[in-house]
Amino acid sequence: MKLLQLKNIDLYYDGIHALKDLSIEVKKGEIVTLIGANGAGKTSTLRAISGLHPIKNGTITYNGKDLKKIPANKIVSLGLSHVPEGRKIFANLTVYENLLLGAYLRKDKKEIQEDLIKVYEKFPRLKERLKQQAGTLSGGEQQMLAIGRALMNRPDMLILDEPSMGLAPLVVKEIFDIIKEINKSGTTILLVEQNANMALSIADTAYVLETGKIVLSGTAKEIANNDSVRSAYLGE
């Protein structure tokens, strides 16, 4: 079942044609990754899905609903959570306050507490630092907090933009193990990632973007074994 479908998307930034006739789909339960160089249009694609940047042409359908007609603050309520590039945590608030903000649309207080416990189980370090200001956390802990906050929305689909950015290799492995665990628990994942090796190692499906266009798509294994991809993105 197609959970998310982008069809013939055109998006402009200040007159620049950032996405050009772009089409992708994400099936329920999958991990799908978008790879490409800086400026290829990966973040623009995610911002279009989340309603943070309007598209000029094309359609974006999530769970049968036309997202083009829904404002960004309402898209979250459909079960779509976005962990943005750079984490965008609230540095002056505590870890606990950041997590609660992820559930701001919810009224089910008992279930919110149950979900907090699940986040603590996934990220024990966050539980140890609940009263600590989020801005004092390490980069890896801030990324865990950003993911934990998104999970507090109980999403059917989690969009992750560069979760490994600026993190040490051991922390990157830990973050990717958690992403796999979240997916196994039933959450669909759309992942944008500079670390193409890591992204392709956990994904089911992959798309390669160049200057706003999809130039290659297939299973993650097929993309990882493609000679041009290996040369351009995998350092081989």
C-alpha positions as semicolon CSV with decimal commas, in nm:
position;residue;x (nm);y (nm);z (nm)
1;M;0,000;0,000;0,000
2;K;0,131;0,346;-0,096
3;L;0,139;0,560;0,217
4;L;0,300;0,861;0,050
5;Q;0,314;0,960;-0,316
6;L;0,472;1,264;-0,479
7;K;0,379;1,302;-0,842
8;N;0,538;1,545;-1,092
9;I;0,641;1,797;-0,827
10;D;0,782;2,136;-0,923
11;L;0,912;2,362;-0,646
12;Y;1,082;2,702;-0,668
13;Y;1,298;2,896;-0,422
14;D;1,327;3,267;-0,510
15;G;1,289;3,189;-0,878
16;I;1,526;2,889;-0,868
17;H;1,370;2,565;-0,995
18;A;1,466;2,343;-0,697
19;L;1,255;2,035;-0,776
20;K;1,179;1,938;-1,135
21;D;0,895;1,699;-1,219
22;L;0,990;1,488;-0,918
23;S;0,798;1,168;-0,840
24;I;0,858;0,926;-0,552
25;E;0,649;0,685;-0,350
26;V;0,678;0,530;-0,006
27;K;0,495;0,209;0,078
28;K;0,365;0,141;0,427
29;G;0,628;-0,024;0,648
30;E;0,924;0,064;0,426
31;I;1,244;0,255;0,485
32;V;1,297;0,476;0,181
33;T;1,609;0,689;0,141
34;L;1,688;0,987;-0,079
35;I;2,057;1,032;-0,155
36;G;2,241;1,298;-0,350
37;A;2,494;1,578;-0,324
38;N;2,439;1,902;-0,133
39;G;2,187;2,114;-0,320
40;A;2,034;1,817;-0,503
41;G;1,687;1,888;-0,360
42;K;1,665;1,634;-0,077
43;T;1,566;1,876;0,200
44;S;1,336;2,064;-0,040
45;T;1,151;1,737;-0,103
46;L;1,096;1,683;0,270
47;R;0,987;2,043;0,325
48;A;0,737;2,008;0,041
49;I;0,587;1,698;0,204
50;S;0,558;1,868;0,544
51;G;0,393;2,175;0,394
52;L;0,684;2,401;0,488
53;H;0,736;2,512;0,128
54;P;0,452;2,529;-0,127
55;I;0,486;2,340;-0,452
56;K;0,415;2,501;-0,789
57;N;0,290;2,190;-0,973
58;G;0,214;1,827;-0,898
59;T;0,044;1,638;-0,616
60;I;0,148;1,509;-0,274
61;T;-0,081;1,240;-0,133
62;Y;-0,045;1,094;0,216
63;N;-0,273;0,811;0,327
64;G;-0,518;0,913;0,055
65;K;-0,523;1,283;0,151
66;D;-0,405;1,569;-0,071
67;L;-0,139;1,746;0,137
68;K;-0,129;2,043;-0,099
69;K;-0,456;2,160;0,054
70;I;-0,354;2,108;0,418
71;P;-0,149;2,362;0,621
72;A;0,176;2,245;0,780
73;N;0,043;2,256;1,137
74;K;-0,242;2,023;1,038
75;I;-0,023;1,775;0,848
76;V;0,135;1,667;1,179
77;S;-0,209;1,559;1,303
78;L;-0,233;1,312;1,012
79;G;0,046;1,102;1,167
80;L;0,340;1,248;0,976
81;S;0,636;1,366;1,189
82;H;0,940;1,552;1,051
83;V;1,280;1,555;1,223
84;P;1,446;1,851;1,049
85;E;1,805;1,901;0,946
86;G;1,998;2,050;1,238
87;R;1,754;1,896;1,490
88;K;1,579;2,228;1,575
89;I;1,534;2,142;1,940
90;F;1,428;2,418;2,182
91;A;1,764;2,487;2,347
92;N;1,631;2,685;2,645
93;L;1,370;2,426;2,739
94;T;1,442;2,106;2,929
95;V;1,458;1,765;2,768
96;Y;1,121;1,681;2,927
97;E;0,959;2,002;2,794
98;N;1,090;1,932;2,444
99;L;0,942;1,582;2,451
100;L;0,603;1,709;2,569
101;L;0,596;1,960;2,283
102;G;0,601;1,663;2,045
103;A;0,261;1,565;2,186
104;Y;0,110;1,915;2,179
105;L;-0,182;1,807;1,956
106;R;-0,276;1,517;2,183
107;K;-0,524;1,520;2,473
108;D;-0,478;1,158;2,588
109;K;-0,269;1,223;2,902
110;K;-0,239;0,857;3,007
111;E;-0,117;0,750;2,662
112;I;0,125;1,043;2,649
113;Q;0,285;0,918;2,971
114;E;0,302;0,566;2,823
115;D;0,475;0,704;2,513
116;L;0,722;0,899;2,727
117;I;0,821;0,569;2,889
118;K;0,873;0,414;2,542
119;V;1,097;0,708;2,444
120;Y;1,298;0,661;2,766
121;E;1,340;0,292;2,680
122;K;1,474;0,379;2,334
123;F;1,689;0,666;2,462
124;P;1,800;0,597;2,822
125;R;2,029;0,901;2,814
126;L;1,730;1,129;2,770
127;K;1,572;0,989;3,085
128;E;1,892;1,067;3,275
129;R;1,879;1,429;3,153
130;L;1,508;1,513;3,174
131;K;1,559;1,834;3,374
132;Q;1,864;1,943;3,177
133;Q;1,840;2,228;2,925
134;A;1,834;2,074;2,579
135;G;2,098;2,314;2,449
136;T;2,355;2,164;2,686
137;L;2,321;1,812;2,538
138;S;2,582;1,662;2,306
139;G;2,507;1,650;1,934
140;G;2,411;1,284;1,951
141;E;2,182;1,342;2,249
142;Q;2,017;1,634;2,070
143;Q;1,949;1,409;1,771
144;M;1,799;1,148;2,002
145;L;1,582;1,420;2,155
146;A;1,466;1,540;1,812
147;I;1,366;1,184;1,717
148;G;1,207;1,122;2,057
149;R;1,006;1,445;2,028
150;A;0,878;1,338;1,684
151;L;0,777;0,996;1,818
152;M;0,560;1,164;2,082
153;N;0,319;1,245;1,797
154;R;0,266;0,868;1,749
155;P;0,347;0,899;1,377
156;D;0,263;0,642;1,114
157;M;0,550;0,791;0,915
158;L;0,873;0,953;1,031
159;I;1,070;1,185;0,803
160;L;1,437;1,221;0,898
161;D;1,664;1,487;0,748
162;E;2,038;1,419;0,790
163;P;2,021;1,240;1,128
164;S;2,396;1,161;1,122
165;M;2,512;1,517;1,053
166;G;2,807;1,617;1,271
167;L;2,802;1,299;1,479
168;A;3,087;1,062;1,566
169;P;3,082;0,723;1,387
170;L;2,983;0,527;1,700
171;V;2,693;0,763;1,765
172;V;2,586;0,738;1,398
173;K;2,567;0,359;1,432
174;E;2,358;0,397;1,747
175;I;2,117;0,639;1,577
176;F;2,077;0,410;1,274
177;D;2,014;0,108;1,498
178;I;1,734;0,307;1,662
179;I;1,590;0,404;1,322
180;K;1,578;0,034;1,228
181;E;1,409;-0,045;1,560
182;I;1,147;0,228;1,507
183;N;1,074;0,086;1,162
184;K;1,043;-0,270;1,295
185;S;0,784;-0,145;1,545
186;G;0,564;-0,041;1,249
187;T;0,662;0,318;1,162
188;T;0,734;0,394;0,797
189;I;1,058;0,592;0,744
190;L;1,161;0,845;0,478
191;L;1,530;0,921;0,525
192;V;1,752;1,191;0,374
193;E;2,116;1,122;0,450
194;Q;2,461;1,233;0,332
195;N;2,607;0,907;0,463
196;A;2,487;0,706;0,165
197;N;2,653;0,385;0,285
198;M;2,460;0,387;0,612
199;A;2,135;0,492;0,448
200;L;2,149;0,219;0,182
201;S;2,244;-0,042;0,442
202;I;1,909;-0,003;0,623
203;A;1,674;0,107;0,342
204;D;1,437;-0,101;0,131
205;T;1,407;0,148;-0,155
206;A;1,632;0,433;-0,269
207;Y;1,612;0,735;-0,497
208;V;1,911;0,933;-0,626
209;L;1,859;1,306;-0,677
210;E;2,069;1,536;-0,894
211;T;1,982;1,905;-0,938
212;G;1,619;1,854;-0,839
213;K;1,554;1,546;-1,051
214;I;1,532;1,174;-0,975
215;V;1,804;1,019;-1,188
216;L;1,794;0,666;-1,046
217;S;1,562;0,455;-0,833
218;G;1,532;0,095;-0,725
219;T;1,587;-0,131;-0,428
220;A;1,856;-0,008;-0,190
221;K;2,065;-0,310;-0,285
222;E;2,042;-0,229;-0,656
223;I;2,138;0,133;-0,596
224;A;2,427;0,034;-0,369
225;N;2,562;-0,197;-0,641
226;N;2,530;0,064;-0,919
227;D;2,875;0,161;-1,046
228;S;2,797;0,531;-1,088
229;V;2,647;0,551;-0,739
230;R;2,944;0,368;-0,589
231;S;3,179;0,614;-0,757
232;A;2,984;0,932;-0,676
233;Y;2,844;0,863;-0,329
234;L;3,004;0,557;-0,173
235;G;3,369;0,654;-0,214
236;E;3,457;0,358;-0,434
